Tab-separated table of C-alpha atoms in Angstrom:
chain	number	residue	atom	x	y	z
A	1	UNK	CA	-34.826	-11.004	-7.305
A	2	UNK	CA	-35.127	-11.597	-11.035
A	3	UNK	CA	-38.905	-10.963	-10.920
A	4	UNK	CA	-38.383	-7.720	-9.036
A	5	UNK	CA	-35.720	-6.671	-11.548
A	6	UNK	CA	-38.197	-7.386	-14.339
A	7	UNK	CA	-40.817	-5.214	-12.641
A	8	UNK	CA	-38.316	-2.392	-12.138
A	9	UNK	CA	-37.246	-2.566	-15.779
A	10	UNK	CA	-40.892	-2.416	-16.858
A	11	UNK	CA	-41.537	0.641	-14.678
A	12	UNK	CA	-38.394	2.319	-15.996
A	13	UNK	CA	-39.423	1.770	-19.635
A	14	UNK	CA	-42.925	3.077	-18.904
A	15	UNK	CA	-41.428	6.149	-17.226
A	16	UNK	CA	-39.267	6.911	-20.297
A	17	UNK	CA	-42.334	6.689	-22.559
A	18	UNK	CA	-44.294	9.091	-20.322
A	19	UNK	CA	-41.408	11.566	-20.151
A	20	UNK	CA	-41.164	11.486	-23.970
A	21	UNK	CA	-44.839	12.445	-24.097
A	22	UNK	CA	-44.097	15.348	-21.729
A	23	UNK	CA	-41.248	16.476	-24.007
A	24	UNK	CA	-43.594	16.572	-27.009
A	25	UNK	CA	-46.171	18.491	-24.958
A	26	UNK	CA	-43.504	20.980	-23.793
A	27	UNK	CA	-42.244	21.511	-27.357
A	28	UNK	CA	-45.807	22.175	-28.526
A	29	UNK	CA	-46.267	24.624	-25.641
A	30	UNK	CA	-43.057	26.481	-26.584
A	31	UNK	CA	-44.123	26.792	-30.220
A	32	UNK	CA	-47.485	28.162	-29.081
A	33	UNK	CA	-45.762	30.684	-26.806
A	34	UNK	CA	-43.460	31.897	-29.607
A	35	UNK	CA	-46.494	32.409	-31.865
A	36	UNK	CA	-48.189	34.288	-29.029
A	37	UNK	CA	-45.124	36.535	-28.544
A	38	UNK	CA	-45.052	37.287	-32.276
A	39	UNK	CA	-48.729	38.239	-32.315
A	40	UNK	CA	-48.474	40.229	-29.096
A	41	UNK	CA	-45.582	42.334	-30.403
A	42	UNK	CA	-47.418	43.453	-33.541
A	43	UNK	CA	-48.205	47.182	-33.414
A	44	UNK	CA	-51.298	46.963	-35.577
A	45	UNK	CA	-53.479	43.946	-34.829
A	46	UNK	CA	-56.542	42.863	-36.746
A	47	UNK	CA	-59.538	41.355	-34.955
A	48	UNK	CA	-58.297	37.809	-35.422
A	49	UNK	CA	-54.885	38.663	-33.934
A	50	UNK	CA	-56.459	40.443	-30.980
A	51	UNK	CA	-58.641	37.423	-30.291
A	52	UNK	CA	-55.633	35.107	-30.553
A	53	UNK	CA	-53.582	37.286	-28.143
A	54	UNK	CA	-56.468	37.227	-25.661
A	55	UNK	CA	-56.970	33.440	-25.794
A	56	UNK	CA	-53.365	32.205	-26.120
A	57	UNK	CA	-52.280	32.745	-22.458
A	58	UNK	CA	-55.075	30.489	-21.214
A	59	UNK	CA	-54.101	27.705	-23.611
A	60	UNK	CA	-50.421	27.975	-22.672
A	61	UNK	CA	-51.238	27.907	-18.946
A	62	UNK	CA	-53.426	24.861	-19.563
A	63	UNK	CA	-50.458	23.019	-21.126
A	64	UNK	CA	-48.287	24.005	-18.159
A	65	UNK	CA	-50.913	22.468	-15.862
A	66	UNK	CA	-50.991	19.306	-17.986
A	67	UNK	CA	-47.219	18.919	-17.744
A	68	UNK	CA	-47.320	19.561	-13.997
A	69	UNK	CA	-50.066	16.952	-13.514
A	70	UNK	CA	-48.153	14.284	-15.475
A	71	UNK	CA	-44.866	14.982	-13.685
A	72	UNK	CA	-46.499	14.880	-10.240
A	73	UNK	CA	-48.017	11.465	-11.083
A	74	UNK	CA	-44.640	9.871	-11.928
A	75	UNK	CA	-43.591	7.987	-8.791
A	76	UNK	CA	-40.318	7.010	-10.490
A	77	UNK	CA	-39.198	10.668	-10.593
A	78	UNK	CA	-36.636	11.892	-8.050
A	79	UNK	CA	-38.375	14.272	-5.565
A	80	UNK	CA	-35.625	16.880	-5.820
A	81	UNK	CA	-35.823	16.806	-9.639
A	82	UNK	CA	-39.632	17.080	-9.444
A	83	UNK	CA	-39.294	20.147	-7.212
A	84	UNK	CA	-36.966	21.798	-9.747
A	85	UNK	CA	-39.346	20.978	-12.634
A	86	UNK	CA	-42.303	22.479	-10.735
A	87	UNK	CA	-40.192	25.575	-10.030
A	88	UNK	CA	-39.465	26.121	-13.712
A	89	UNK	CA	-43.134	25.508	-14.561
A	90	UNK	CA	-44.032	28.256	-12.067
A	91	UNK	CA	-41.546	30.595	-13.783
A	92	UNK	CA	-43.026	29.767	-17.196
A	93	UNK	CA	-46.500	30.556	-15.884
A	94	UNK	CA	-45.316	33.971	-14.638
A	95	UNK	CA	-43.765	34.721	-18.042
A	96	UNK	CA	-47.046	34.236	-19.927
A	97	UNK	CA	-49.081	37.364	-19.177
A	98	UNK	CA	-47.697	39.883	-19.742
A	99	UNK	CA	-45.206	37.963	-21.911
A	100	UNK	CA	-41.580	37.993	-20.694
A	101	UNK	CA	-39.562	36.374	-23.491
A	102	UNK	CA	-36.203	36.316	-21.682
A	103	UNK	CA	-37.728	34.804	-18.525
A	104	UNK	CA	-39.587	32.202	-20.627
A	105	UNK	CA	-36.539	31.184	-22.691
A	106	UNK	CA	-34.366	30.673	-19.611
A	107	UNK	CA	-36.990	28.656	-17.751
A	108	UNK	CA	-37.921	26.553	-20.811
A	109	UNK	CA	-34.268	25.749	-21.557
A	110	UNK	CA	-33.778	24.541	-17.979
A	111	UNK	CA	-37.054	22.576	-18.060
A	112	UNK	CA	-36.067	20.857	-21.322
A	113	UNK	CA	-32.683	19.982	-19.805
A	114	UNK	CA	-34.306	18.429	-16.720
A	115	UNK	CA	-36.768	16.411	-18.810
A	116	UNK	CA	-33.937	15.042	-20.959
A	117	UNK	CA	-31.866	14.365	-17.827
A	118	UNK	CA	-34.704	12.373	-16.256
A	119	UNK	CA	-34.954	10.251	-19.433
A	120	UNK	CA	-31.195	9.700	-19.650
A	121	UNK	CA	-31.076	8.752	-15.945
A	122	UNK	CA	-33.978	6.310	-16.397
A	123	UNK	CA	-32.325	4.721	-19.440
A	124	UNK	CA	-29.069	4.400	-17.494
A	125	UNK	CA	-31.020	2.779	-14.652
A	126	UNK	CA	-32.598	0.353	-17.135
A	127	UNK	CA	-29.141	-0.506	-18.451
A	128	UNK	CA	-27.880	-1.152	-14.922
A	129	UNK	CA	-30.886	-3.371	-14.219
A	130	UNK	CA	-30.227	-5.319	-17.415
A	131	UNK	CA	-26.581	-5.791	-16.429
A	132	UNK	CA	-27.593	-6.884	-12.935
A	133	UNK	CA	-30.134	-9.301	-14.404
A	134	UNK	CA	-27.404	-10.725	-16.613
A	135	UNK	CA	-25.030	-11.105	-13.667
A	136	UNK	CA	-27.688	-12.764	-11.514
A	137	UNK	CA	-28.527	-15.040	-14.419
A	138	UNK	CA	-24.865	-15.953	-14.756
A	139	UNK	CA	-24.677	-16.644	-11.024
A	140	UNK	CA	-27.788	-18.779	-11.265
A	141	UNK	CA	-26.201	-20.782	-14.063
A	142	UNK	CA	-23.061	-21.319	-12.017
A	143	UNK	CA	-25.192	-22.326	-9.050
A	144	UNK	CA	-27.149	-24.693	-11.266
A	145	UNK	CA	-23.931	-26.316	-12.466
A	146	UNK	CA	-22.714	-26.817	-8.902
A	147	UNK	CA	-26.099	-28.250	-7.949
A	148	UNK	CA	-25.923	-30.582	-10.911
A	149	UNK	CA	-22.517	-31.897	-9.826
A	150	UNK	CA	-23.767	-32.532	-6.299
A	151	UNK	CA	-26.901	-34.270	-7.532
A	152	UNK	CA	-24.854	-36.387	-9.947
A	153	UNK	CA	-23.129	-37.883	-6.923
A	154	UNK	CA	-26.530	-38.612	-5.310
A	155	UNK	CA	-28.865	-39.512	-8.097
A	156	UNK	CA	-27.220	-39.059	-11.537
A	157	UNK	CA	-29.940	-38.863	-14.143
A	158	UNK	CA	-32.442	-36.915	-12.002
A	159	UNK	CA	-29.901	-34.121	-11.458
A	160	UNK	CA	-29.237	-33.872	-15.190
A	161	UNK	CA	-32.917	-33.352	-15.995
A	162	UNK	CA	-33.317	-30.691	-13.291
A	163	UNK	CA	-30.207	-28.769	-14.362
A	164	UNK	CA	-31.262	-28.862	-18.001
A	165	UNK	CA	-34.727	-27.557	-17.161
A	166	UNK	CA	-33.316	-24.695	-15.066
A	167	UNK	CA	-30.349	-23.642	-17.193
A	168	UNK	CA	-31.944	-23.502	-20.646
A	169	UNK	CA	-34.471	-20.676	-20.038
A	170	UNK	CA	-31.918	-18.756	-17.980
A	171	UNK	CA	-29.362	-19.081	-20.790
A	172	UNK	CA	-31.984	-17.777	-23.236
A	173	UNK	CA	-32.613	-14.798	-20.958
A	174	UNK	CA	-28.903	-14.132	-20.661
A	175	UNK	CA	-28.458	-14.216	-24.423
A	176	UNK	CA	-31.476	-11.958	-24.909
A	177	UNK	CA	-30.082	-9.378	-22.472
A	178	UNK	CA	-26.926	-9.215	-24.615
A	179	UNK	CA	-29.054	-8.477	-27.686
A	180	UNK	CA	-30.933	-5.806	-25.721
A	181	UNK	CA	-27.653	-4.079	-24.841
A	182	UNK	CA	-26.811	-4.002	-28.579
A	183	UNK	CA	-30.161	-2.353	-29.384
A	184	UNK	CA	-31.675	-5.507	-30.979
A	185	UNK	CA	-35.186	-5.474	-29.545
A	186	UNK	CA	-36.771	-8.078	-31.859
A	187	UNK	CA	-35.535	-11.043	-29.778
A	188	UNK	CA	-38.141	-12.909	-27.705
A	189	UNK	CA	-37.442	-15.572	-25.074
A	190	UNK	CA	-39.588	-18.732	-25.472
A	191	UNK	CA	-41.643	-20.052	-22.550
A	192	UNK	CA	-40.389	-23.424	-21.337
A	193	UNK	CA	-42.019	-23.644	-17.894
A	194	UNK	CA	-44.846	-22.319	-15.735
A	195	UNK	CA	-42.882	-21.002	-12.756
A	196	UNK	CA	-41.157	-17.804	-11.639
A	197	UNK	CA	-38.767	-17.972	-14.602
A	198	UNK	CA	-41.795	-17.956	-16.901
A	199	UNK	CA	-43.026	-14.804	-15.124
A	200	UNK	CA	-39.631	-13.203	-15.599
A	201	UNK	CA	-39.661	-14.270	-19.260
A	202	UNK	CA	-43.055	-12.628	-19.746
A	203	UNK	CA	-41.844	-9.392	-18.122
A	204	UNK	CA	-38.662	-9.457	-20.201
A	205	UNK	CA	-40.571	-9.983	-23.462
A	206	UNK	CA	-42.955	-7.148	-22.538
A	207	UNK	CA	-39.958	-4.913	-21.879
A	208	UNK	CA	-38.466	-5.825	-25.285
A	209	UNK	CA	-41.822	-5.012	-26.924
A	210	UNK	CA	-41.832	-1.583	-25.275
A	211	UNK	CA	-38.187	-0.873	-26.153
A	212	UNK	CA	-38.773	-2.047	-29.727
A	213	UNK	CA	-41.777	0.237	-30.065
A	214	UNK	CA	-39.768	3.192	-28.749
A	215	UNK	CA	-36.946	2.397	-31.182
A	216	UNK	CA	-39.431	2.092	-34.075
A	217	UNK	CA	-41.047	5.417	-33.181
A	218	UNK	CA	-37.616	7.048	-33.038
A	219	UNK	CA	-36.710	5.625	-36.457
A	220	UNK	CA	-40.043	6.813	-37.936
A	221	UNK	CA	-39.514	10.264	-36.432
A	222	UNK	CA	-35.977	10.560	-37.828
A	223	UNK	CA	-37.067	9.330	-41.243
A	224	UNK	CA	-40.071	11.669	-41.334
A	225	UNK	CA	-38.256	14.794	-40.186
A	226	UNK	CA	-35.278	14.253	-42.503
A	227	UNK	CA	-37.610	13.779	-45.493
A	228	UNK	CA	-39.518	16.929	-44.532
A	229	UNK	CA	-36.285	18.928	-44.202
A	230	UNK	CA	-34.837	18.110	-47.635
A	231	UNK	CA	-37.080	20.403	-49.710
A	232	UNK	CA	-36.871	23.478	-47.404
A	233	UNK	CA	-33.080	23.094	-47.207
A	234	UNK	CA	-32.856	22.947	-50.984
A	235	UNK	CA	-34.909	26.137	-51.312
A	236	UNK	CA	-32.795	27.905	-48.681
A	237	UNK	CA	-29.603	26.838	-50.434
A	238	UNK	CA	-30.920	27.957	-53.814
A	239	UNK	CA	-31.842	31.383	-52.411
A	240	UNK	CA	-28.432	31.864	-50.803
A	241	UNK	CA	-26.622	30.770	-53.975
A	242	UNK	CA	-28.643	33.363	-55.903
A	243	UNK	CA	-27.485	36.013	-53.427
A	244	UNK	CA	-23.849	34.861	-53.736
A	245	UNK	CA	-24.103	34.923	-57.534
A	246	UNK	CA	-25.293	38.554	-57.360
A	247	UNK	CA	-28.709	37.916	-58.902
A	248	UNK	CA	-30.339	40.208	-56.336
A	249	UNK	CA	-27.586	42.787	-56.260
A	250	UNK	CA	-23.949	43.067	-55.279
A	251	UNK	CA	-22.673	42.138	-51.807
A	252	UNK	CA	-19.839	43.522	-49.729
A	253	UNK	CA	-17.013	41.151	-48.651
A	254	UNK	CA	-18.405	40.676	-45.129
A	255	UNK	CA	-21.829	39.702	-46.469
A	256	UNK	CA	-20.206	37.313	-48.950
A	257	UNK	CA	-18.164	35.588	-46.192
A	258	UNK	CA	-21.269	35.202	-44.050
A	259	UNK	CA	-23.277	33.622	-46.868
A	260	UNK	CA	-20.425	31.269	-47.789
A	261	UNK	CA	-20.264	30.103	-44.160
A	262	UNK	CA	-24.029	29.532	-44.205
A	263	UNK	CA	-23.625	27.401	-47.348
A	264	UNK	CA	-20.964	25.294	-45.577
A	265	UNK	CA	-23.312	24.804	-42.625
A	266	UNK	CA	-26.103	23.798	-45.016
A	267	UNK	CA	-23.747	21.231	-46.586
A	268	UNK	CA	-23.063	19.785	-43.132
A	269	UNK	CA	-26.785	19.611	-42.341
A	270	UNK	CA	-27.542	18.032	-45.728
A	271	UNK	CA	-24.882	15.351	-45.128
A	272	UNK	CA	-26.437	14.583	-41.751
A	273	UNK	CA	-29.895	14.235	-43.326
A	274	UNK	CA	-28.673	11.908	-46.084
A	275	UNK	CA	-26.611	9.887	-43.570
A	276	UNK	CA	-29.725	9.351	-41.435
A	277	UNK	CA	-31.790	8.331	-44.472
A	278	UNK	CA	-29.085	5.945	-45.721
A	279	UNK	CA	-28.689	4.388	-42.272
A	280	UNK	CA	-32.458	3.834	-42.027
A	281	UNK	CA	-32.407	2.098	-45.429
A	282	UNK	CA	-29.401	-0.051	-44.503
A	283	UNK	CA	-30.916	-1.123	-41.176
A	284	UNK	CA	-34.273	-1.982	-42.772
A	285	UNK	CA	-32.721	-3.896	-45.688
A	286	UNK	CA	-34.132	-1.455	-48.263
A	287	UNK	CA	-30.702	-0.220	-49.387
A	288	UNK	CA	-29.930	-1.467	-52.909
A	289	UNK	CA	-26.326	-2.411	-53.721
A	290	UNK	CA	-25.058	-2.063	-57.295
A	291	UNK	CA	-22.532	-4.897	-57.424
A	292	UNK	CA	-19.735	-5.314	-59.943
A	293	UNK	CA	-16.382	-7.120	-60.078
A	294	UNK	CA	-13.532	-4.745	-59.242
A	295	UNK	CA	-9.774	-5.169	-59.188
A	296	UNK	CA	-9.428	-4.062	-55.612
A	297	UNK	CA	-5.816	-2.834	-55.452
A	298	UNK	CA	-6.251	-0.249	-58.225
A	299	UNK	CA	-9.505	0.890	-56.657
A	300	UNK	CA	-7.954	1.340	-53.183
A	301	UNK	CA	-4.929	3.237	-54.458
A	302	UNK	CA	-7.109	5.661	-56.405
A	303	UNK	CA	-9.519	6.130	-53.493
A	304	UNK	CA	-6.796	6.783	-50.922
A	305	UNK	CA	-4.948	9.252	-53.204
A	306	UNK	CA	-8.071	11.442	-53.263
A	307	UNK	CA	-7.455	12.210	-49.581
A	308	UNK	CA	-3.761	13.099	-49.926
A	309	UNK	CA	-4.362	16.874	-50.071
A	310	UNK	CA	-6.500	17.018	-46.917
A	311	UNK	CA	-3.884	14.978	-45.023
A	312	UNK	CA	-1.085	17.220	-46.285
A	313	UNK	CA	-3.001	20.355	-45.256
A	314	UNK	CA	-3.163	19.099	-41.659
A	315	UNK	CA	0.433	17.875	-41.646
A	316	UNK	CA	-0.483	14.189	-41.222
A	317	UNK	CA	1.309	11.484	-43.205
A	318	UNK	CA	-0.669	9.063	-45.393
A	319	UNK	CA	0.847	5.790	-46.621
A	320	UNK	CA	-0.294	2.517	-48.229
A	321	UNK	CA	0.995	-1.045	-47.812
A	322	UNK	CA	-0.986	-3.169	-50.256
A	323	UNK	CA	-0.323	-6.807	-51.195
A	324	UNK	CA	-3.476	-7.584	-53.146
A	325	UNK	CA	-1.950	-8.726	-56.453
A	326	UNK	CA	-4.831	-9.386	-58.884
A	327	UNK	CA	-7.515	-9.844	-56.212
A	328	UNK	CA	-11.055	-9.143	-57.464
A	329	UNK	CA	-13.979	-8.230	-55.205
A	330	UNK	CA	-17.666	-8.122	-56.128
A	331	UNK	CA	-18.886	-4.904	-54.519
A	332	UNK	CA	-20.770	-1.637	-54.772
A	333	UNK	CA	-17.988	0.751	-55.783
A	334	UNK	CA	-19.615	3.897	-54.374
A	335	UNK	CA	-20.409	2.315	-51.015
A	336	UNK	CA	-16.963	0.742	-50.470
A	337	UNK	CA	-15.452	4.091	-51.453
A	338	UNK	CA	-17.678	5.571	-48.752
A	339	UNK	CA	-16.244	3.067	-46.253
A	340	UNK	CA	-12.699	4.243	-46.987
A	341	UNK	CA	-13.798	7.896	-46.897
A	342	UNK	CA	-15.387	7.436	-43.450
A	343	UNK	CA	-12.414	5.541	-42.001
A	344	UNK	CA	-9.795	7.918	-43.450
A	345	UNK	CA	-11.776	11.005	-42.394
A	346	UNK	CA	-12.124	9.533	-38.901
A	347	UNK	CA	-8.383	8.777	-38.715
A	348	UNK	CA	-7.505	12.293	-39.912
A	349	UNK	CA	-9.703	13.912	-37.261
A	350	UNK	CA	-8.028	12.060	-34.408
A	351	UNK	CA	-4.423	12.007	-35.610
A	352	UNK	CA	-2.360	15.000	-34.427
A	353	UNK	CA	-0.151	17.097	-36.710
A	354	UNK	CA	3.046	15.174	-37.394
A	355	UNK	CA	1.265	11.831	-37.018
A	356	UNK	CA	0.758	9.165	-39.650
A	357	UNK	CA	-2.111	7.065	-41.046
A	358	UNK	CA	-1.403	3.812	-42.890
A	359	UNK	CA	-3.791	1.831	-45.091
A	360	UNK	CA	-2.824	-1.862	-45.126
A	361	UNK	CA	-4.406	-4.455	-47.413
A	362	UNK	CA	-3.857	-8.118	-48.202
A	363	UNK	CA	-5.564	-11.387	-49.069
A	364	UNK	CA	-6.677	-13.465	-46.068
A	365	UNK	CA	-8.143	-16.802	-47.221
A	366	UNK	CA	-11.393	-16.091	-49.063
A	367	UNK	CA	-11.366	-12.430	-48.036
A	368	UNK	CA	-9.451	-9.220	-48.588
A	369	UNK	CA	-8.372	-7.805	-45.240
A	370	UNK	CA	-7.913	-4.045	-44.824
A	371	UNK	CA	-6.573	-2.067	-41.863
A	372	UNK	CA	-6.713	1.716	-41.421
A	373	UNK	CA	-4.143	2.434	-38.718
A	374	UNK	CA	-3.555	5.766	-36.951
A	375	UNK	CA	-1.471	6.963	-33.998
A	376	UNK	CA	-4.176	9.104	-32.412
A	377	UNK	CA	-5.354	9.022	-28.772
A	378	UNK	CA	-6.980	5.573	-28.990
A	379	UNK	CA	-9.991	4.383	-26.992
A	380	UNK	CA	-10.845	2.355	-23.916
A	381	UNK	CA	-12.281	-1.162	-24.225
A	382	UNK	CA	-15.742	0.118	-23.267
A	383	UNK	CA	-15.612	2.852	-25.926
A	384	UNK	CA	-14.390	0.412	-28.583
A	385	UNK	CA	-17.426	-1.833	-27.925
A	386	UNK	CA	-19.777	1.077	-28.721
A	387	UNK	CA	-17.827	2.899	-31.431
A	388	UNK	CA	-20.089	1.541	-34.216
A	389	UNK	CA	-23.310	2.575	-32.427
A	390	UNK	CA	-25.434	5.352	-33.945
A	391	UNK	CA	-24.571	8.852	-32.675
A	392	UNK	CA	-21.925	7.498	-30.274
A	393	UNK	CA	-18.923	9.747	-29.616
A	394	UNK	CA	-15.927	8.495	-27.647
A	395	UNK	CA	-14.519	10.718	-24.904
A	396	UNK	CA	-11.621	11.708	-27.179
A	397	UNK	CA	-14.091	12.906	-29.833
A	398	UNK	CA	-16.276	15.261	-27.811
A	399	UNK	CA	-14.648	18.323	-29.414
A	400	UNK	CA	-14.308	16.812	-32.898
A	401	UNK	CA	-16.862	17.738	-35.566
A	402	UNK	CA	-19.038	15.012	-37.048
A	403	UNK	CA	-22.513	13.459	-36.981
A	404	UNK	CA	-21.669	10.282	-35.069
A	405	UNK	CA	-23.145	8.223	-37.945
A	406	UNK	CA	-20.105	7.548	-40.144
A	407	UNK	CA	-18.899	4.374	-38.414
A	408	UNK	CA	-22.463	3.077	-37.963
A	409	UNK	CA	-23.046	3.442	-41.716
A	410	UNK	CA	-19.639	1.877	-42.428
A	411	UNK	CA	-20.543	-1.202	-40.373
A	412	UNK	CA	-23.880	-1.598	-42.163
A	413	UNK	CA	-22.212	-1.320	-45.592
A	414	UNK	CA	-19.558	-3.941	-44.746
A	415	UNK	CA	-22.176	-6.335	-43.358
A	416	UNK	CA	-24.349	-5.791	-46.459
A	417	UNK	CA	-21.332	-7.096	-48.441
A	418	UNK	CA	-21.226	-10.164	-46.127
A	419	UNK	CA	-18.083	-8.844	-44.478
A	420	UNK	CA	-16.999	-8.008	-40.958
A	421	UNK	CA	-15.542	-4.913	-39.266
A	422	UNK	CA	-13.944	-4.376	-35.868
A	423	UNK	CA	-11.490	-2.087	-34.063
A	424	UNK	CA	-8.331	-2.817	-32.094
A	425	UNK	CA	-7.244	0.047	-29.851
A	426	UNK	CA	-5.712	1.102	-26.544
A	427	UNK	CA	-5.663	4.525	-24.861
A	428	UNK	CA	-2.613	6.489	-25.978
A	429	UNK	CA	-1.610	3.930	-28.637
A	430	UNK	CA	-3.852	4.777	-31.561
A	431	UNK	CA	-6.538	2.703	-33.293
A	432	UNK	CA	-6.646	0.057	-36.011
A	433	UNK	CA	-9.937	-0.378	-37.902
A	434	UNK	CA	-10.043	-3.805	-39.583
A	435	UNK	CA	-12.571	-5.009	-42.120
A	436	UNK	CA	-12.995	-8.067	-44.334
A	437	UNK	CA	-14.773	-8.327	-47.713
A	438	UNK	CA	-15.241	-11.652	-49.568
A	439	UNK	CA	-13.302	-12.207	-52.775
A	440	UNK	CA	-15.367	-12.520	-55.966
A	441	UNK	CA	-16.565	-16.055	-56.635
């Protein structure tokens, strides 16, 4: 059963990689179609444009055929989903010549949704297989223990050697599956035998290699695209600010409101880009901390007071209960301030008008212990286990603005200071975010 699970996991990972390739091919096809539409709609076309308009439909249809061929070769794909994908590919083909933009956009949007759905379903299946593998491994361990007890009655020492040989590689696999669930794909299980468990170990390590490569490619893509976006965003912002400042002429009130809203949206996008870049640096160990000794109580009071106006505007109370005396912490001031900003902003988003947020701090052995406590909707146990994951949004936060990176960055910052962070919460009873930072010295 474990070998078959390993094979299924391998096929699932391979399927996700192939579907990602199809997504890239589809995106390239869509960009080509939009360029074709733009050229086709020009009233006066030069010879180059006419040639491009004549050749583009064939190239687009060729990409549609490539996608169709790949999808039809994926045995892991649900037949009903494959039929829908082929249907939308047929619609895209009909929208090529003559070009029908509305037909194309509708079909491409549905195709992109189905491709993403197939990947999400496959990843969910992989997760279920990993959980099942863990459960079977746990059952095998329990069975091994029972076998050991029976053999102890019969032959003592022989049973001990057998149980040790069986349980150790299985325990390693079980531990490795836990790391896989946390997104840590650099763990490899050592080979300790030459039997079926060794085959399963090989399949598991191959799966971790594939998942690690996918995660690395995703990180490289995010890093690359965020770097490439910074300069264009800066130029866009500079141009809009020039318009707002009246450099290119006066604006009416409606135009001014529109541009100011665009600037706010650019600020949001810029924050997302810098959050992604900072998270990549933190995860790779390339983030440099500027450490200094700080009297922590004064620092916390000043930092929390900065948020008093935003809390008052929403009608949410903000209080502090600090018993830090003369405690000194060696820390990066800007980054720990960022931790408080993320936790307080998060608490404000989820606390209803009339609610209250309390910041509690005290000395706990060799650490300072902080708690940011709110009386918002709270979370389930399953949501609390994933709340520090990148881009994760709990069910109560689906309609709340944010990038989904704040808590992930917060966790990385605390761990970079050799601290620890966790959450205590229950549905309907609010949340308490705890974190520890070592005292100086």
